[in-house]
Coordinates of C-alpha atoms in Angstrom, one line a residue:
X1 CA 16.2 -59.3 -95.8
X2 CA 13.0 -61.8 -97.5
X3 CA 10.8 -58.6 -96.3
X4 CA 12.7 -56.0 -98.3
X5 CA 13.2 -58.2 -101.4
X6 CA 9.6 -59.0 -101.2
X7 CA 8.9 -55.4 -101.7
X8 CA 11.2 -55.0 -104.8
X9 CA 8.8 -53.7 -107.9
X10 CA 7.9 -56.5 -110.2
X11 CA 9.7 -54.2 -113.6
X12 CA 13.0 -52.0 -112.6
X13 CA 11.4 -49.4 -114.7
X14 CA 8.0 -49.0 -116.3
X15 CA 9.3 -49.3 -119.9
X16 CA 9.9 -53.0 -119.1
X17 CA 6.6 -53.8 -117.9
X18 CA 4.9 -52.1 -121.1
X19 CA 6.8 -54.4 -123.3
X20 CA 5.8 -57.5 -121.1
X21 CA 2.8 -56.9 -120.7
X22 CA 2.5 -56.3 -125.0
X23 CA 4.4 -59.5 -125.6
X24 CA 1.7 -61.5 -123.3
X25 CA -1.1 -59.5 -125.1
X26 CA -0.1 -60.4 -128.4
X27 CA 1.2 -64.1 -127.8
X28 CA -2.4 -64.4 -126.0
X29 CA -4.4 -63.2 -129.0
X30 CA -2.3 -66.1 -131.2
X31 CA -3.0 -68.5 -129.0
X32 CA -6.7 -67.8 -129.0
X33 CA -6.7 -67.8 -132.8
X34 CA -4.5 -71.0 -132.9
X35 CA -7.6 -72.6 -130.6
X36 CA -10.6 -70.9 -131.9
X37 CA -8.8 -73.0 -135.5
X38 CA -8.2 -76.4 -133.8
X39 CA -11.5 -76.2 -132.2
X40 CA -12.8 -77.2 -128.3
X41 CA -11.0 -80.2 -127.1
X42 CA -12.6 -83.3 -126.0
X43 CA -10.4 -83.9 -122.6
X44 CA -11.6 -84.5 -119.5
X45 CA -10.3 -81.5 -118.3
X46 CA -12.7 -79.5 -120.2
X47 CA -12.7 -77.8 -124.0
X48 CA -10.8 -74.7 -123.1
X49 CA -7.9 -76.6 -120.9
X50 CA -5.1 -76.2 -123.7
X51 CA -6.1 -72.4 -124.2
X52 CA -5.8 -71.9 -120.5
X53 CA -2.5 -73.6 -120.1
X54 CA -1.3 -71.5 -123.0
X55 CA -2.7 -67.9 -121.8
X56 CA -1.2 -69.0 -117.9
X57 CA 2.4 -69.4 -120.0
X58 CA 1.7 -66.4 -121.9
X59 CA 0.9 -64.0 -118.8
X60 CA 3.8 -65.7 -116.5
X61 CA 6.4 -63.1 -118.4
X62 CA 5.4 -60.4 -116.7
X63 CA 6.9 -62.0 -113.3
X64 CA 9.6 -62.8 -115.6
X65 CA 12.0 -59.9 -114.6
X66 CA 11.1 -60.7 -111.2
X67 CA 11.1 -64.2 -110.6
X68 CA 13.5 -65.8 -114.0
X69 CA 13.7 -69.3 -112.1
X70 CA 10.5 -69.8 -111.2
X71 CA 9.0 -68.8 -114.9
X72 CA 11.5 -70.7 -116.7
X73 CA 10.5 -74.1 -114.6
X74 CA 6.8 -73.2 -115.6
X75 CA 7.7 -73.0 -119.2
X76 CA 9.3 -76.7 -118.7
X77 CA 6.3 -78.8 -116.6
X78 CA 4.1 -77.1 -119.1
X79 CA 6.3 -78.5 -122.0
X80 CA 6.7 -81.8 -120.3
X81 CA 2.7 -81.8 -119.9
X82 CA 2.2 -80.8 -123.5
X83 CA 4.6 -84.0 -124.2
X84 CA 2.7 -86.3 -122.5
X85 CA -0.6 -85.6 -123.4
X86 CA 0.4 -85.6 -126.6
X87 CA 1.6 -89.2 -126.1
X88 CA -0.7 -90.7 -124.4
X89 CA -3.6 -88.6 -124.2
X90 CA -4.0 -86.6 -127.6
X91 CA -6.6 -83.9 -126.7
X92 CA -6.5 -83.4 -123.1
X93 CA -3.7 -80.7 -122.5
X94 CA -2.9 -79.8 -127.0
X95 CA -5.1 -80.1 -129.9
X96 CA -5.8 -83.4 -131.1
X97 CA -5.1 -82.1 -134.7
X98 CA -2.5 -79.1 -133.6
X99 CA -2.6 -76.2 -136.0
X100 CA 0.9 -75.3 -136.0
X101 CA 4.2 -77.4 -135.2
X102 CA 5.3 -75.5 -131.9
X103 CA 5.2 -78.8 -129.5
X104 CA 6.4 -76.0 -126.1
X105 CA 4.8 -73.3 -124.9
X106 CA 4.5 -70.4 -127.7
X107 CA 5.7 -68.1 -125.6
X108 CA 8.8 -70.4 -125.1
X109 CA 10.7 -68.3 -127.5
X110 CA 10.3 -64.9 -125.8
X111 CA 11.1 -66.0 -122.2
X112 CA 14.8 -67.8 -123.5
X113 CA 15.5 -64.8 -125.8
X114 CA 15.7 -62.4 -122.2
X115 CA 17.3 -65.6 -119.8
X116 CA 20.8 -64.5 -120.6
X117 CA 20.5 -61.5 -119.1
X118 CA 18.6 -62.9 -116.1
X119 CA 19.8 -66.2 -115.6
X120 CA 23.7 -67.3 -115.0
X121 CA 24.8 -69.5 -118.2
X122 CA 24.8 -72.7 -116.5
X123 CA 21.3 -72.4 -115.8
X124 CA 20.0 -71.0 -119.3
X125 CA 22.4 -74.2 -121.1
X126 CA 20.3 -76.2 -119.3
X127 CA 16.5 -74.8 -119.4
X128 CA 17.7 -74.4 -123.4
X129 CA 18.8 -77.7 -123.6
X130 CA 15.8 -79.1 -121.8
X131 CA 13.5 -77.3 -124.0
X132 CA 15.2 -78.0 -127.0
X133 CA 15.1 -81.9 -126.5
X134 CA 10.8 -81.3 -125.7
X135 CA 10.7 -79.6 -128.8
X136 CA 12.8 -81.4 -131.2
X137 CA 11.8 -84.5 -129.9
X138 CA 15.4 -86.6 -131.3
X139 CA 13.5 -89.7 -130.9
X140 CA 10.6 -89.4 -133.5
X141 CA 12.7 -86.5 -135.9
X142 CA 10.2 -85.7 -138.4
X143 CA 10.7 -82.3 -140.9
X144 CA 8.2 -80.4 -139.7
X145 CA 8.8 -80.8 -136.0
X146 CA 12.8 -80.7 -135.3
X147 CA 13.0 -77.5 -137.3
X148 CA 10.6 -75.4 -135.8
X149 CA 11.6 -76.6 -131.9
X150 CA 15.5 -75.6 -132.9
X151 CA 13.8 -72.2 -133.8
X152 CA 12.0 -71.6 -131.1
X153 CA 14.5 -72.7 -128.8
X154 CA 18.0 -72.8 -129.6
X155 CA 18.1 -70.2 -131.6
X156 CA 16.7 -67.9 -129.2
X157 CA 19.0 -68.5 -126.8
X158 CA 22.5 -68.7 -129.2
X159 CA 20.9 -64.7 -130.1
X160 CA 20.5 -64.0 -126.3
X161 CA 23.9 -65.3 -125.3
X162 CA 25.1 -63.2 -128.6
X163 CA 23.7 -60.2 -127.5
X164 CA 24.7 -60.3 -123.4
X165 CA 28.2 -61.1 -124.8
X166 CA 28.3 -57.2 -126.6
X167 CA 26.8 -56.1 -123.7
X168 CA 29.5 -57.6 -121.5
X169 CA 32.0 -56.5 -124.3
X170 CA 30.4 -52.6 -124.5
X171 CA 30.9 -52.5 -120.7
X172 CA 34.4 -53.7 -120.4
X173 CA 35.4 -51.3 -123.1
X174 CA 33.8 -48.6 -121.2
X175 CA 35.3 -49.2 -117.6
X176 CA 38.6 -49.5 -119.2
X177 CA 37.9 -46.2 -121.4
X178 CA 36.7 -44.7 -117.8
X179 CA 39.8 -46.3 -116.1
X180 CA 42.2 -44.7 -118.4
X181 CA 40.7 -41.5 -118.2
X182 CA 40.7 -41.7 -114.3
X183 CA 44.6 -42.4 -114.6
X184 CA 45.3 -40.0 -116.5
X185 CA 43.6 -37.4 -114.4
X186 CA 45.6 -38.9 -111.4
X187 CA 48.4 -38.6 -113.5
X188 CA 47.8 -34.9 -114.2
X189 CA 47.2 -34.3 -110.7
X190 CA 50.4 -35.9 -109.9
X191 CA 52.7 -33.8 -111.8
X192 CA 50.5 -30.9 -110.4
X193 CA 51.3 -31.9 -107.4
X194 CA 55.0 -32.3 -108.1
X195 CA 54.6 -28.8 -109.5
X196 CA 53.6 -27.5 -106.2
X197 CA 56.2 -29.1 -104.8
X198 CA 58.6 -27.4 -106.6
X199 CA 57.4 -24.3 -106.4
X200 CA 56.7 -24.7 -102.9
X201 CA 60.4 -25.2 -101.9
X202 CA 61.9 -22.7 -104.5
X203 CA 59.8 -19.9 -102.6
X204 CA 60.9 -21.2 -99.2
X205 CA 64.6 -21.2 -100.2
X206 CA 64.1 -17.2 -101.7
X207 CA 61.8 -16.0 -99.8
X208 CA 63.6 -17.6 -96.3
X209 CA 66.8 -16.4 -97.9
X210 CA 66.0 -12.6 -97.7
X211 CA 63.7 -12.8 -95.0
X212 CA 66.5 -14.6 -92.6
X213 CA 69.0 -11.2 -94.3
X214 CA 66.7 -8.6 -92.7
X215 CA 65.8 -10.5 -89.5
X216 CA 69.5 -10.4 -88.8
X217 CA 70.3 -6.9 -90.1
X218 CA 67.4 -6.1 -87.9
X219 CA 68.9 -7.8 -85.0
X220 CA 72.5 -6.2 -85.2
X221 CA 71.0 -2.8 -85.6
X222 CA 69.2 -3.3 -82.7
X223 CA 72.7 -5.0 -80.6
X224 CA 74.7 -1.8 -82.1
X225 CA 72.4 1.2 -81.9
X226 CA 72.6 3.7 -78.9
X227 CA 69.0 5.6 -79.4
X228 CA 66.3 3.6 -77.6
X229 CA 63.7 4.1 -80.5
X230 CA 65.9 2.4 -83.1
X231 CA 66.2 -0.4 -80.8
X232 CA 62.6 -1.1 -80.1
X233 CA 62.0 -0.5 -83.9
X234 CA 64.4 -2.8 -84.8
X235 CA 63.5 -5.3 -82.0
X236 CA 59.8 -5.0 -83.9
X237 CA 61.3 -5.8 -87.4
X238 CA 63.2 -8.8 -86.1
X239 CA 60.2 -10.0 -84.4
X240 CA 57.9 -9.9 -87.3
X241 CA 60.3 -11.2 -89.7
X242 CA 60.2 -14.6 -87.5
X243 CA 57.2 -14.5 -87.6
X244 CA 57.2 -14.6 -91.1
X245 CA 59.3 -16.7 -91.1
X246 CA 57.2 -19.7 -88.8
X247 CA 53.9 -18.5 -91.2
X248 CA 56.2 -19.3 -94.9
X249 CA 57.6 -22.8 -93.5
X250 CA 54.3 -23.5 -92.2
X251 CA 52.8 -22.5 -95.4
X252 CA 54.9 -24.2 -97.5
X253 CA 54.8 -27.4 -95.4
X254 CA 51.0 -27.2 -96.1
X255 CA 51.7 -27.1 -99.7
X256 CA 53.9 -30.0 -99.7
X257 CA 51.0 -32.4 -99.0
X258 CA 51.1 -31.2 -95.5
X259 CA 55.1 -32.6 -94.6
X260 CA 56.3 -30.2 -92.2
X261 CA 59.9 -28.6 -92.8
X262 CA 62.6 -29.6 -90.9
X263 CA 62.2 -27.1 -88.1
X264 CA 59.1 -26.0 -89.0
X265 CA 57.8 -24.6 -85.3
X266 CA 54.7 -26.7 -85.6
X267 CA 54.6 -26.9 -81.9
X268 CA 54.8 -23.4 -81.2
X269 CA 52.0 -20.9 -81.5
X270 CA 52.2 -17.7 -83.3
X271 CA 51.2 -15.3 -80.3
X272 CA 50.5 -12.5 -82.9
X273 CA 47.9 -15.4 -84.2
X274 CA 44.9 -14.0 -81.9
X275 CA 41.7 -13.0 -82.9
X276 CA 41.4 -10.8 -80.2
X277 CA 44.0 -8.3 -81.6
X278 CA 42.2 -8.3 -84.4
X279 CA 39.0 -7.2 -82.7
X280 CA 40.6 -5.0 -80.5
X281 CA 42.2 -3.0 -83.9
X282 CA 38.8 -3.0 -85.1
X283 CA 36.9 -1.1 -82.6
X284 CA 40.1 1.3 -82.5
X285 CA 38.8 2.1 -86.3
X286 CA 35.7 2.8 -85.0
X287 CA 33.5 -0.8 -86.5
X288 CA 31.9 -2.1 -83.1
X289 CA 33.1 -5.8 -82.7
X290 CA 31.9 -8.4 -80.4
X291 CA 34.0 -11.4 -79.9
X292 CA 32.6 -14.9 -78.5
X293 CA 35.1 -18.0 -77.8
X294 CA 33.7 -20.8 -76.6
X295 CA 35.8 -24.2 -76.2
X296 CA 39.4 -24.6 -75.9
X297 CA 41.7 -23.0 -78.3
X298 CA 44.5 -25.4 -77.7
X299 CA 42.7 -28.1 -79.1
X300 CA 43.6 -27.1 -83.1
X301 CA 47.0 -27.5 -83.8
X302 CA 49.0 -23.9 -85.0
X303 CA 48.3 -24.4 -88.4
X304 CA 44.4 -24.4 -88.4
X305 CA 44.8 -21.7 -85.7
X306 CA 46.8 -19.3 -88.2
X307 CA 44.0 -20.1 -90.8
X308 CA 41.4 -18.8 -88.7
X309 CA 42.9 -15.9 -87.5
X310 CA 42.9 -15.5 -91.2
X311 CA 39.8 -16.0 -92.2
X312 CA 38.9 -13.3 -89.2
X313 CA 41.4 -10.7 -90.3
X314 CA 39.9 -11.0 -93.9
X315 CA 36.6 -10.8 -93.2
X316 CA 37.3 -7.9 -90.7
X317 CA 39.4 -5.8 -93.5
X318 CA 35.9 -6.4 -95.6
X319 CA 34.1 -4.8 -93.2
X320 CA 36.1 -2.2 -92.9
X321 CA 36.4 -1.7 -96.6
X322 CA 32.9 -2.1 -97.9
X323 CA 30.7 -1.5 -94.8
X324 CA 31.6 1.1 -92.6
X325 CA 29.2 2.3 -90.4
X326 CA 28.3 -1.2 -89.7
X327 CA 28.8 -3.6 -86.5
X328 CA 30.3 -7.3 -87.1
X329 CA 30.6 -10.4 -84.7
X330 CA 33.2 -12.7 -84.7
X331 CA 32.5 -16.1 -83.1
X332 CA 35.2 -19.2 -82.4
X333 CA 33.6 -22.5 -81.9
X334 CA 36.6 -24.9 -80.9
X335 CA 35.1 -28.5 -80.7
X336 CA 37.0 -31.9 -80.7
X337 CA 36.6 -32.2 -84.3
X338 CA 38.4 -28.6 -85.3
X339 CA 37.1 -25.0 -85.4
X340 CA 34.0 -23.2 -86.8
X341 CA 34.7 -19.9 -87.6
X342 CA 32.2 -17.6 -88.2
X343 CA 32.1 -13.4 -88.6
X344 CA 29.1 -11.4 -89.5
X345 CA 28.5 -7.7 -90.4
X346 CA 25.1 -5.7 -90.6
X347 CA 24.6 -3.0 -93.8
X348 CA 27.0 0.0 -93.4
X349 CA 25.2 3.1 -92.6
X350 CA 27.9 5.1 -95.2
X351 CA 29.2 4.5 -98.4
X352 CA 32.2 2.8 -98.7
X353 CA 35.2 5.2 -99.4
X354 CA 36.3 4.9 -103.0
X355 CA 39.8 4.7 -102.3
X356 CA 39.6 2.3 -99.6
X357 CA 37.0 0.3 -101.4
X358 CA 39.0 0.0 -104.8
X359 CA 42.7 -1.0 -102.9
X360 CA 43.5 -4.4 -102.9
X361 CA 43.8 -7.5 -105.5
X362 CA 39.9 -8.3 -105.3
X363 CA 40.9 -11.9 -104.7
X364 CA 41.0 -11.9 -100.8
X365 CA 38.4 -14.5 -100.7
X366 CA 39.2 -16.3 -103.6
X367 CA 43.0 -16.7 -102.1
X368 CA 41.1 -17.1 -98.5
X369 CA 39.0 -20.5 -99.6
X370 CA 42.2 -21.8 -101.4
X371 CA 44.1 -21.8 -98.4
X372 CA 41.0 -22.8 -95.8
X373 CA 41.0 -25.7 -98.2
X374 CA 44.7 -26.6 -98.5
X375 CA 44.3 -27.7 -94.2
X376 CA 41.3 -29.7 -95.4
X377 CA 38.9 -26.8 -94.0
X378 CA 35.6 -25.6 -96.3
X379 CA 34.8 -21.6 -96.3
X380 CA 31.2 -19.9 -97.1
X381 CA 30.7 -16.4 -98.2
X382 CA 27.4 -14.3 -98.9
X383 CA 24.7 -12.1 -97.9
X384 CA 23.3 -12.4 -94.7
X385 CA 19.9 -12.5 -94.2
X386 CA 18.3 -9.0 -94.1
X387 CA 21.7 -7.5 -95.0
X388 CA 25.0 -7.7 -94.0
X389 CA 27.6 -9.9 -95.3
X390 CA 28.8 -13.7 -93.7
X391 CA 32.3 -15.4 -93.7
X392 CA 31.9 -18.9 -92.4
X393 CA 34.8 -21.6 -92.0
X394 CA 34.7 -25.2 -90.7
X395 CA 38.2 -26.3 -90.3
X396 CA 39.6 -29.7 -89.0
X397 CA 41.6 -30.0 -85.8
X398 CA 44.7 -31.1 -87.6
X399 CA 46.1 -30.8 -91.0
X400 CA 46.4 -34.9 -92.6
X401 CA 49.7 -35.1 -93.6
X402 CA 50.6 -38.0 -96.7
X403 CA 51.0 -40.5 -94.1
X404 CA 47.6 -39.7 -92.6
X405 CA 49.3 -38.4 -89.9
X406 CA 47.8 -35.1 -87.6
X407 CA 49.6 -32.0 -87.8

């Protein structure tokens, strides 16, 4: 910990060093005009001690940022020094006739006007305090000394306290304008939500409605009919209308922040839900499709699986559509933390057929990403390099319901 705070820049930004380092310029060119006035002095420490002590306090600011503590108690034993050499030793540390009625440090007041902001308030009452009573000097109060030390102390500080206050202030105000505007998006993604909701079971209730009607007018035709062919086309209707019917309850359970219907089949996998079939029907159409699984399938609950089998037939219908001609790879990556989905196409060799290409809503992926997103998944779509197109998905292993629970 010392070794990385030791490494922390003197100035958070350069801006603050510039006007540091112009403060100590200029309060060291007063200083030398203040001296160059009062003349050498005759201590024993030499003619030039008094400059040097002020040009050390006038160049300690630019640690100031840095180190707040330790320049403030420099400003103080040089105050206290200044004191008693003007008591008992006029000339050795200050002027023996002082050109100006500043009895601190000059560049006292520059140091206290930025201690609120560096210093907790405890601390900055007591180095202004401290200061104050050096400069002031309550027991010999003369006009032209308690004055000028309340200016170039206390006042310093009452403006920096003043000013970190409206800073405080202009911050509050902000985090609570920030705050509101935070709730009120919440808010507004609330009653979205609530919206969903709504919507959500209002489909399931139609939607199931007529769906359940034909699955069982399906189901009598196929109990009352004599010719074989009606009965297997009627056993096919009844069995995709389940099917349907598992995919909308599932879908809708997704949409209610992921709580599953009461006898949603969450357990049960769709067996119409393989990627395989998909391939297979594509190379029937003639678009060469290679298939790699790796992992275990069983490892993504029905949900995520159903998504993916989306995202393949999608991407597959694509191909079809806009590249025939062209060869495509599906790959399934199952992994303990969900599924990877990934299919690829090269350019098609023809162009697309206009009637082919122009069927459709055009918002197949568009719809495809919502839903990869609604299980908590992320989808990728694009060129591929050196032609081609790529439909990529990373789905989770199970859908977070509200409670955080997998489904």
């Amino acid at each position: 910990m010392k070794e990385s705070g030791s490494r922390r820049p003197l100035w958070p930004r350069p801006a603050d060093g510039l006007w540091l380092l112009g403060s100590a310029i200029v309060f060291a060119i007063i200083d030398t005009g203040l001296f160059v006035a009062s003349g050498p002095s005759p201590g024993v420490l030499g003619p030039y001690a008094p400059l040097m002590l002020q040009l050390v306090c006038d160049f300690s600011v630019l640690l100031l940022l840095r180190f707040p503590v330790q320049v403030a108690s420099l400003l103080v034993v040089v105050a206290l020094a200044m004191l008693a050499s003007d008591l008992f030793s006029p000339g050795l540390l200050v002027p023996a006739v002082q050109p100006t009625l500043m009895t601190v440090p000059t560049i006292t007041p520059v140091v206290l006007s930025q201690a609120a902001r560096l210093l907790d308030r405890r601390r900055l009452l007591w180095l202004g305090g401290i200061l104050a009573l050096l400069a002031t000097r309550p027991w010999n109060p003369a006009w032209n000394t308690t004055p000028f030390g309340l200016l170039a102390t206390a006042l310093p500080v009452a403006v920096s306290l003043y000013f970190e206050a409206r800073r405080q202030l202009l911050r509050s105000l902000r985090d609570r304008a920030e705050r509101a505007e935070r709730e009120q998006h919440l808010l507004a993604e609330q009653a979205r939500a609530e919206e969903r909701r709504r919507l959500a079971g209002e489909m399931h209730d139609v939607v199931t409605h007529r769906l359940s009607l034909m699955v069982l007018h399906a189901g009598a035709m196929g109990v009352t009919s004599a010719d074989p062919a009606v009965r297997t086309a009627a056993e096919d209707i009844r069995r995709e209308g389940a099917y349907a019917l598992d995919e909308l309850r599932d879908l809708v359970g997704v949409l209610r922040n992921g709580e599953p219907l009461a006898g949603s089949p969450a357990t049960a996998a769709n067996p119409l839900c393989d990627p395989a079939e998909l391939v297979a029907g594509s190379i029937a159409v003639g678009v060469a499709t290679e298939l790699s699984v790796t992992g275990d399938p069983s490892a993504v609950s029905p949900t995520v699986a159903r998504t993916a089998f989306r995202v393949v037939q999608e991407a597959l219908t694509n191909v079809r559509k806009h590249a025939p001609g062209s060869s495509a790879e599906v790959s399934l990556r199952y992994h303990p933390g969900g599924l990877d989905v990934a299919v690829t196409n090269t350019r098609g060799t023809r162009p697309p057929d206009p009637a082919l290409a122009g069927s459709g809503s055009g918002a197949g992926l568009s719809g495809l990403r919502q839903r990869v997103e609604l299980v908590g998944g992320r989808l990728e779509a694009g060129p591929a390099p050196g032609g081609g197109f790529a439909v990529g998905a990373i789905l989770p292993a199970y859908v977070p319901t509200k409670e955080g629970l997998p489904r």
